[in-house]
């Protein structure tokens, strides 16, 4: 393994001079989905989870952290802001962690598989934080990490398929040959498909009903074939990485918020422990030398309802103070079509063009942090941007001050970096202001009425 792969985050920051300088020029790609980009075309694939039924392969792009042992639940409770009072096997939840100062580390999906056995699934930011505290604290736990296929050698430990759309329930009934029992949102159940036992999570995306199916990797192809056969006549659409990467914009989930690991109590030892290759990269027009200016609280991303002060956890006292203070609100920004078109048009005009806008997802760093202005005043940050075929709109997810969060408020997004960085995804460009309108998050009324109420 090369020195670049084994260098600690602390060493990399010392070499660069500051956390912001390191992240601005880090080589980490925005997001890697090591699956087929398109089966048909990403526009039709986006429509499938709204109009019929979509089959998405999640087996390769996420990391699984299997946590077992008599202290596994205690560790998760000590690190997570969620309540664990009623958490039991065959349930799942969105696990959220903060640092000692109450700023967000990240989130992932936590599966309670059986007594003393959990699977924490998602981007590695919060998984790393949990593993670090388990390894350095007084916990009788064991970890097994199954990283994404972008960095792992060999096959995944598990397959993971997602079925979404108005015909998802019909597809499941065909595939299982039986009525699907009523399962609460984020509840788990076991089905039989083609003679194999398949575990599932009752899930949803963009407001549509859905299931996340998982099991041993060796059985994945047989399950996939059975699903495809059952989907004949249902307009089942296989979804590639391009469309899948944009699905969060409809459900209003921010996939990789900036993690508060670069300052604060206990983080120095953590940065010594964490490989620099897992620290990510920073992109966008928001530019401050103070790394704390990039930090978020759970409330900035709409996670307040998941916070429970019924137990002791890292950052509890600080998070209570954040809860009592003025908070930003998560919204959708709908970018002006004429301004998006003008930015794209600069690619065909003389002079330095605007930062290239990719479709369907325009993020060009792992942590996208763009300025949001009203009358030249900074009022928030835009996190993640892209195109929604189902809404025929270019949007971004943002956290903005409460006084500008009302739907219909006009704002401006600053697109592009003031000083272009050395990231491989960044070319020579100039900044451009793009007008946008504040709308609810999720933007789709169907998603707001059917997904968030769960």
Tab-separated table of N, CA and C in Angstrom, residues 119-212:
chain	number	residue	atom	x	y	z
A	119	UNK	N	-25.705	-3.679	11.640
A	119	UNK	CA	-25.058	-3.322	10.385
A	119	UNK	C	-25.311	-1.839	10.159
A	120	UNK	N	-24.232	-1.039	10.150
A	120	UNK	CA	-24.324	0.398	9.915
A	120	UNK	C	-23.901	0.634	8.466
A	121	UNK	N	-24.831	1.166	7.664
A	121	UNK	CA	-24.658	1.197	6.214
A	121	UNK	C	-24.733	2.628	5.694
A	122	UNK	N	-23.734	3.019	4.895
A	122	UNK	CA	-23.778	4.333	4.279
A	122	UNK	C	-22.398	4.824	3.910
A	123	UNK	N	-22.283	6.154	3.755
A	123	UNK	CA	-20.970	6.746	3.542
A	123	UNK	C	-20.133	6.523	4.788
A	124	UNK	N	-18.815	6.510	4.615
A	124	UNK	CA	-17.948	6.060	5.705
A	124	UNK	C	-17.730	7.094	6.801
A	125	UNK	N	-18.142	8.351	6.637
A	125	UNK	CA	-17.817	9.387	7.616
A	125	UNK	C	-18.278	9.019	9.019
A	126	UNK	N	-19.546	8.684	9.163
A	126	UNK	CA	-20.041	8.358	10.503
A	126	UNK	C	-19.632	6.940	10.912
A	127	UNK	N	-19.438	6.050	9.943
A	127	UNK	CA	-18.973	4.699	10.261
A	127	UNK	C	-17.584	4.748	10.887
A	128	UNK	N	-16.710	5.580	10.318
A	128	UNK	CA	-15.363	5.731	10.866
A	128	UNK	C	-15.416	6.241	12.309
A	129	UNK	N	-16.270	7.222	12.557
A	129	UNK	CA	-16.400	7.827	13.889
A	129	UNK	C	-16.843	6.779	14.911
A	130	UNK	N	-17.801	5.955	14.546
A	130	UNK	CA	-18.275	4.903	15.449
A	130	UNK	C	-17.173	3.871	15.703
A	131	UNK	N	-16.496	3.452	14.642
A	131	UNK	CA	-15.448	2.442	14.816
A	131	UNK	C	-14.309	2.983	15.675
A	132	UNK	N	-13.937	4.222	15.474
A	132	UNK	CA	-12.867	4.810	16.282
A	132	UNK	C	-13.212	4.772	17.763
A	133	UNK	N	-14.421	5.199	18.105
A	133	UNK	CA	-14.801	5.224	19.513
A	133	UNK	C	-14.942	3.807	20.075
A	134	UNK	N	-15.363	2.869	19.238
A	134	UNK	CA	-15.432	1.488	19.703
A	134	UNK	C	-14.067	0.896	19.961
A	135	UNK	N	-13.099	1.231	19.113
A	135	UNK	CA	-11.754	0.673	19.261
A	135	UNK	C	-10.958	1.345	20.365
A	136	UNK	N	-11.208	2.616	20.615
A	136	UNK	CA	-10.423	3.341	21.614
A	136	UNK	C	-11.127	3.456	22.964
A	137	UNK	N	-12.401	3.102	23.028
A	137	UNK	CA	-13.148	3.176	24.280
A	137	UNK	C	-13.224	1.827	24.971
A	138	UNK	N	-13.898	1.811	26.090
A	138	UNK	CA	-14.028	0.590	26.893
A	138	UNK	C	-15.275	-0.174	26.447
A	139	UNK	N	-15.178	-0.807	25.273
A	139	UNK	CA	-16.315	-1.529	24.716
A	139	UNK	C	-15.876	-2.920	24.277
A	140	UNK	N	-16.705	-3.902	24.595
A	140	UNK	CA	-16.476	-5.277	24.131
A	140	UNK	C	-17.246	-5.440	22.830
A	141	UNK	N	-16.612	-5.007	21.739
A	141	UNK	CA	-17.251	-5.057	20.424
A	141	UNK	C	-16.238	-5.528	19.380
A	142	UNK	N	-16.769	-6.047	18.284
A	142	UNK	CA	-15.956	-6.466	17.152
A	142	UNK	C	-16.496	-5.786	15.900
A	143	UNK	N	-15.584	-5.346	15.028
A	143	UNK	CA	-15.978	-4.674	13.790
A	143	UNK	C	-15.542	-5.497	12.589
A	144	UNK	N	-16.411	-5.529	11.577
A	144	UNK	CA	-16.057	-6.072	10.270
A	144	UNK	C	-16.514	-5.060	9.232
A	145	UNK	N	-15.571	-4.536	8.466
A	145	UNK	CA	-15.882	-3.501	7.484
A	145	UNK	C	-15.898	-4.100	6.087
A	146	UNK	N	-16.970	-3.833	5.364
A	146	UNK	CA	-17.071	-4.218	3.953
A	146	UNK	C	-17.201	-2.930	3.162
A	147	UNK	N	-16.079	-2.439	2.669
A	147	UNK	CA	-16.043	-1.144	1.997
A	147	UNK	C	-16.698	-1.219	0.630
A	148	UNK	N	-16.876	-0.061	0.007
A	148	UNK	CA	-17.507	-0.016	-1.316
A	148	UNK	C	-16.611	-0.700	-2.341
A	149	UNK	N	-17.214	-1.082	-3.443
A	149	UNK	CA	-16.474	-1.775	-4.497
A	149	UNK	C	-15.434	-0.877	-5.162
A	150	UNK	N	-15.501	0.431	-4.907
A	150	UNK	CA	-14.507	1.337	-5.468
A	150	UNK	C	-13.136	1.129	-4.822
A	151	UNK	N	-13.115	0.612	-3.593
A	151	UNK	CA	-11.841	0.437	-2.886
A	151	UNK	C	-11.627	-0.995	-2.412
A	152	UNK	N	-12.668	-1.805	-2.375
A	152	UNK	CA	-12.545	-3.178	-1.879
A	152	UNK	C	-11.977	-4.083	-2.961
A	153	UNK	N	-11.218	-5.079	-2.547
A	153	UNK	CA	-10.778	-6.128	-3.450
A	153	UNK	C	-11.755	-7.297	-3.332
A	154	UNK	N	-12.274	-7.773	-4.446
A	154	UNK	CA	-13.194	-8.903	-4.405
A	154	UNK	C	-14.645	-8.477	-4.308
A	155	UNK	N	-15.501	-9.467	-4.140
A	155	UNK	CA	-16.944	-9.237	-4.120
A	155	UNK	C	-17.407	-8.660	-2.777
A	156	UNK	N	-18.561	-7.992	-2.784
A	156	UNK	CA	-19.152	-7.542	-1.521
A	156	UNK	C	-19.561	-8.732	-0.660
A	157	UNK	N	-19.768	-8.471	0.600
A	157	UNK	CA	-20.256	-9.500	1.510
A	157	UNK	C	-21.741	-9.769	1.278
A	158	UNK	N	-22.483	-8.715	0.900
A	158	UNK	CA	-23.928	-8.813	0.713
A	158	UNK	C	-24.337	-8.173	-0.613
A	159	UNK	N	-25.445	-8.660	-1.169
A	159	UNK	CA	-26.125	-7.895	-2.216
A	159	UNK	C	-27.115	-6.980	-1.519
A	160	UNK	N	-27.444	-5.897	-2.186
A	160	UNK	CA	-28.452	-4.971	-1.661
A	160	UNK	C	-29.173	-4.350	-2.847
A	161	UNK	N	-30.447	-4.647	-2.991
A	161	UNK	CA	-31.253	-4.120	-4.080
A	161	UNK	C	-32.351	-3.241	-3.501
A	162	UNK	N	-32.682	-2.196	-4.238
A	162	UNK	CA	-33.779	-1.322	-3.836
A	162	UNK	C	-34.857	-1.363	-4.907
A	163	UNK	N	-36.092	-1.506	-4.461
A	163	UNK	CA	-37.255	-1.505	-5.353
A	163	UNK	C	-38.112	-0.315	-4.956
A	164	UNK	N	-38.384	0.575	-5.912
A	164	UNK	CA	-39.123	1.786	-5.601
A	164	UNK	C	-40.139	2.077	-6.696
A	165	UNK	N	-41.264	2.667	-6.296
A	165	UNK	CA	-42.245	3.103	-7.271
A	165	UNK	C	-43.642	2.631	-6.945
A	166	UNK	N	-44.635	3.165	-7.645
A	166	UNK	CA	-46.025	2.830	-7.342
A	166	UNK	C	-46.371	1.358	-7.564
A	167	UNK	N	-45.545	0.621	-8.329
A	167	UNK	CA	-45.816	-0.793	-8.566
A	167	UNK	C	-44.850	-1.699	-7.797
A	168	UNK	N	-44.129	-1.118	-6.804
A	168	UNK	CA	-43.172	-1.896	-6.020
A	168	UNK	C	-43.873	-3.002	-5.232
A	169	UNK	N	-45.004	-2.689	-4.640
A	169	UNK	CA	-45.725	-3.691	-3.853
A	169	UNK	C	-46.197	-4.835	-4.750
A	170	UNK	N	-46.683	-4.496	-5.932
A	170	UNK	CA	-47.134	-5.519	-6.873
A	170	UNK	C	-45.967	-6.409	-7.299
A	171	UNK	N	-44.806	-5.802	-7.524
A	171	UNK	CA	-43.622	-6.578	-7.887
A	171	UNK	C	-43.234	-7.537	-6.763
A	172	UNK	N	-43.264	-7.059	-5.525
A	172	UNK	CA	-42.901	-7.914	-4.394
A	172	UNK	C	-43.883	-9.077	-4.249
A	173	UNK	N	-45.148	-8.830	-4.465
A	173	UNK	CA	-46.138	-9.903	-4.344
A	173	UNK	C	-45.952	-10.937	-5.441
A	174	UNK	N	-45.595	-10.482	-6.635
A	174	UNK	CA	-45.307	-11.445	-7.705
A	174	UNK	C	-44.055	-12.258	-7.383
A	175	UNK	N	-43.017	-11.583	-6.897
A	175	UNK	CA	-41.742	-12.256	-6.647
A	175	UNK	C	-41.834	-13.240	-5.479
A	176	UNK	N	-42.651	-12.917	-4.481
A	176	UNK	CA	-42.766	-13.792	-3.307
A	176	UNK	C	-43.919	-14.780	-3.416
A	177	UNK	N	-44.851	-14.508	-4.328
A	177	UNK	CA	-46.000	-15.390	-4.468
A	177	UNK	C	-46.976	-15.306	-3.321
A	178	UNK	N	-46.938	-14.208	-2.590
A	178	UNK	CA	-47.815	-14.068	-1.427
A	178	UNK	C	-48.073	-12.588	-1.181
A	179	UNK	N	-49.099	-12.316	-0.400
A	179	UNK	CA	-49.382	-10.944	-0.010
A	179	UNK	C	-48.256	-10.447	0.897
A	180	UNK	N	-47.868	-9.223	0.686
A	180	UNK	CA	-46.809	-8.636	1.516
A	180	UNK	C	-47.427	-8.116	2.802
A	181	UNK	N	-46.952	-8.580	3.949
A	181	UNK	CA	-47.529	-8.118	5.214
A	181	UNK	C	-47.267	-6.640	5.443
A	182	UNK	N	-48.160	-5.991	6.145
A	182	UNK	CA	-47.992	-4.581	6.475
A	182	UNK	C	-46.735	-4.411	7.325
A	183	UNK	N	-45.843	-3.572	6.869
A	183	UNK	CA	-44.593	-3.326	7.584
A	183	UNK	C	-44.421	-1.832	7.748
A	184	UNK	N	-44.145	-1.397	8.964
A	184	UNK	CA	-43.980	0.028	9.218
A	184	UNK	C	-42.740	0.559	8.519
A	185	UNK	N	-42.756	1.859	8.221
A	185	UNK	CA	-41.615	2.517	7.622
A	185	UNK	C	-40.384	2.281	8.490
A	186	UNK	N	-39.304	1.815	7.870
A	186	UNK	CA	-38.048	1.446	8.517
A	186	UNK	C	-38.187	0.196	9.376
A	187	UNK	N	-39.264	-0.550	9.176
A	187	UNK	CA	-39.362	-1.864	9.770
A	187	UNK	C	-38.744	-2.899	8.847
A	188	UNK	N	-38.377	-4.047	9.410
A	188	UNK	CA	-37.742	-5.102	8.632
A	188	UNK	C	-38.631	-6.328	8.592
A	189	UNK	N	-38.494	-7.100	7.524
A	189	UNK	CA	-39.256	-8.333	7.351
A	189	UNK	C	-38.409	-9.304	6.541
A	190	UNK	N	-38.800	-10.581	6.547
A	190	UNK	CA	-38.104	-11.609	5.772
A	190	UNK	C	-39.070	-12.212	4.775
A	191	UNK	N	-38.630	-12.332	3.526
A	191	UNK	CA	-39.444	-12.892	2.459
A	191	UNK	C	-38.730	-14.096	1.851
A	192	UNK	N	-39.488	-14.879	1.103
A	192	UNK	CA	-38.891	-15.955	0.320
A	192	UNK	C	-39.041	-15.617	-1.154
A	193	UNK	N	-37.921	-15.549	-1.859
A	193	UNK	CA	-37.903	-15.264	-3.290
A	193	UNK	C	-37.108	-16.361	-3.978
A	194	UNK	N	-37.766	-17.088	-4.862
A	194	UNK	CA	-37.129	-18.172	-5.612
A	194	UNK	C	-36.439	-19.165	-4.666
A	195	UNK	N	-37.104	-19.459	-3.553
A	195	UNK	CA	-36.589	-20.439	-2.603
A	195	UNK	C	-35.528	-19.924	-1.652
A	196	UNK	N	-35.197	-18.630	-1.744
A	196	UNK	CA	-34.158	-18.055	-0.890
A	196	UNK	C	-34.774	-17.118	0.149
A	197	UNK	N	-34.214	-17.110	1.340
A	197	UNK	CA	-34.655	-16.187	2.376
A	197	UNK	C	-34.013	-14.817	2.121
A	198	UNK	N	-34.854	-13.797	2.016
A	198	UNK	CA	-34.404	-12.447	1.699
A	198	UNK	C	-34.881	-11.510	2.802
A	199	UNK	N	-33.948	-10.771	3.402
A	199	UNK	CA	-34.325	-9.785	4.418
A	199	UNK	C	-34.629	-8.462	3.723
A	200	UNK	N	-35.516	-7.681	4.325
A	200	UNK	CA	-35.922	-6.429	3.678
A	200	UNK	C	-36.083	-5.321	4.702
A	201	UNK	N	-35.925	-4.112	4.204
A	201	UNK	CA	-36.213	-2.896	4.952
A	201	UNK	C	-37.327	-2.174	4.224
A	202	UNK	N	-38.385	-1.844	4.946
A	202	UNK	CA	-39.466	-1.023	4.364
A	202	UNK	C	-38.955	0.396	4.243
A	203	UNK	N	-38.859	0.851	3.009
A	203	UNK	CA	-38.174	2.105	2.757
A	203	UNK	C	-39.010	2.921	1.793
A	204	UNK	N	-38.517	4.091	1.423
A	204	UNK	CA	-39.189	4.916	0.438
A	204	UNK	C	-38.212	5.886	-0.171
A	205	UNK	N	-38.488	6.295	-1.394
A	205	UNK	CA	-37.642	7.257	-2.073
A	205	UNK	C	-38.549	8.163	-2.886
A	206	UNK	N	-38.391	9.467	-2.687
A	206	UNK	CA	-39.215	10.442	-3.419
A	206	UNK	C	-40.696	10.216	-3.176
A	207	UNK	N	-41.019	9.705	-1.974
A	207	UNK	CA	-42.403	9.537	-1.588
A	207	UNK	C	-43.056	8.256	-2.024
A	208	UNK	N	-42.371	7.457	-2.820
A	208	UNK	CA	-42.962	6.240	-3.346
A	208	UNK	C	-42.716	5.064	-2.401
A	209	UNK	N	-43.603	4.062	-2.414
A	209	UNK	CA	-43.384	2.880	-1.592
A	209	UNK	C	-42.178	2.106	-2.089
A	210	UNK	N	-41.515	1.414	-1.185
A	210	UNK	CA	-40.356	0.672	-1.639
A	210	UNK	C	-39.797	-0.269	-0.600
A	211	UNK	N	-38.868	-1.090	-1.059
A	211	UNK	CA	-38.224	-2.097	-0.218
A	211	UNK	C	-36.743	-2.137	-0.553
A	212	UNK	N	-35.944	-2.319	0.478
A	212	UNK	CA	-34.518	-2.568	0.310
A	212	UNK	C	-34.285	-4.024	0.684
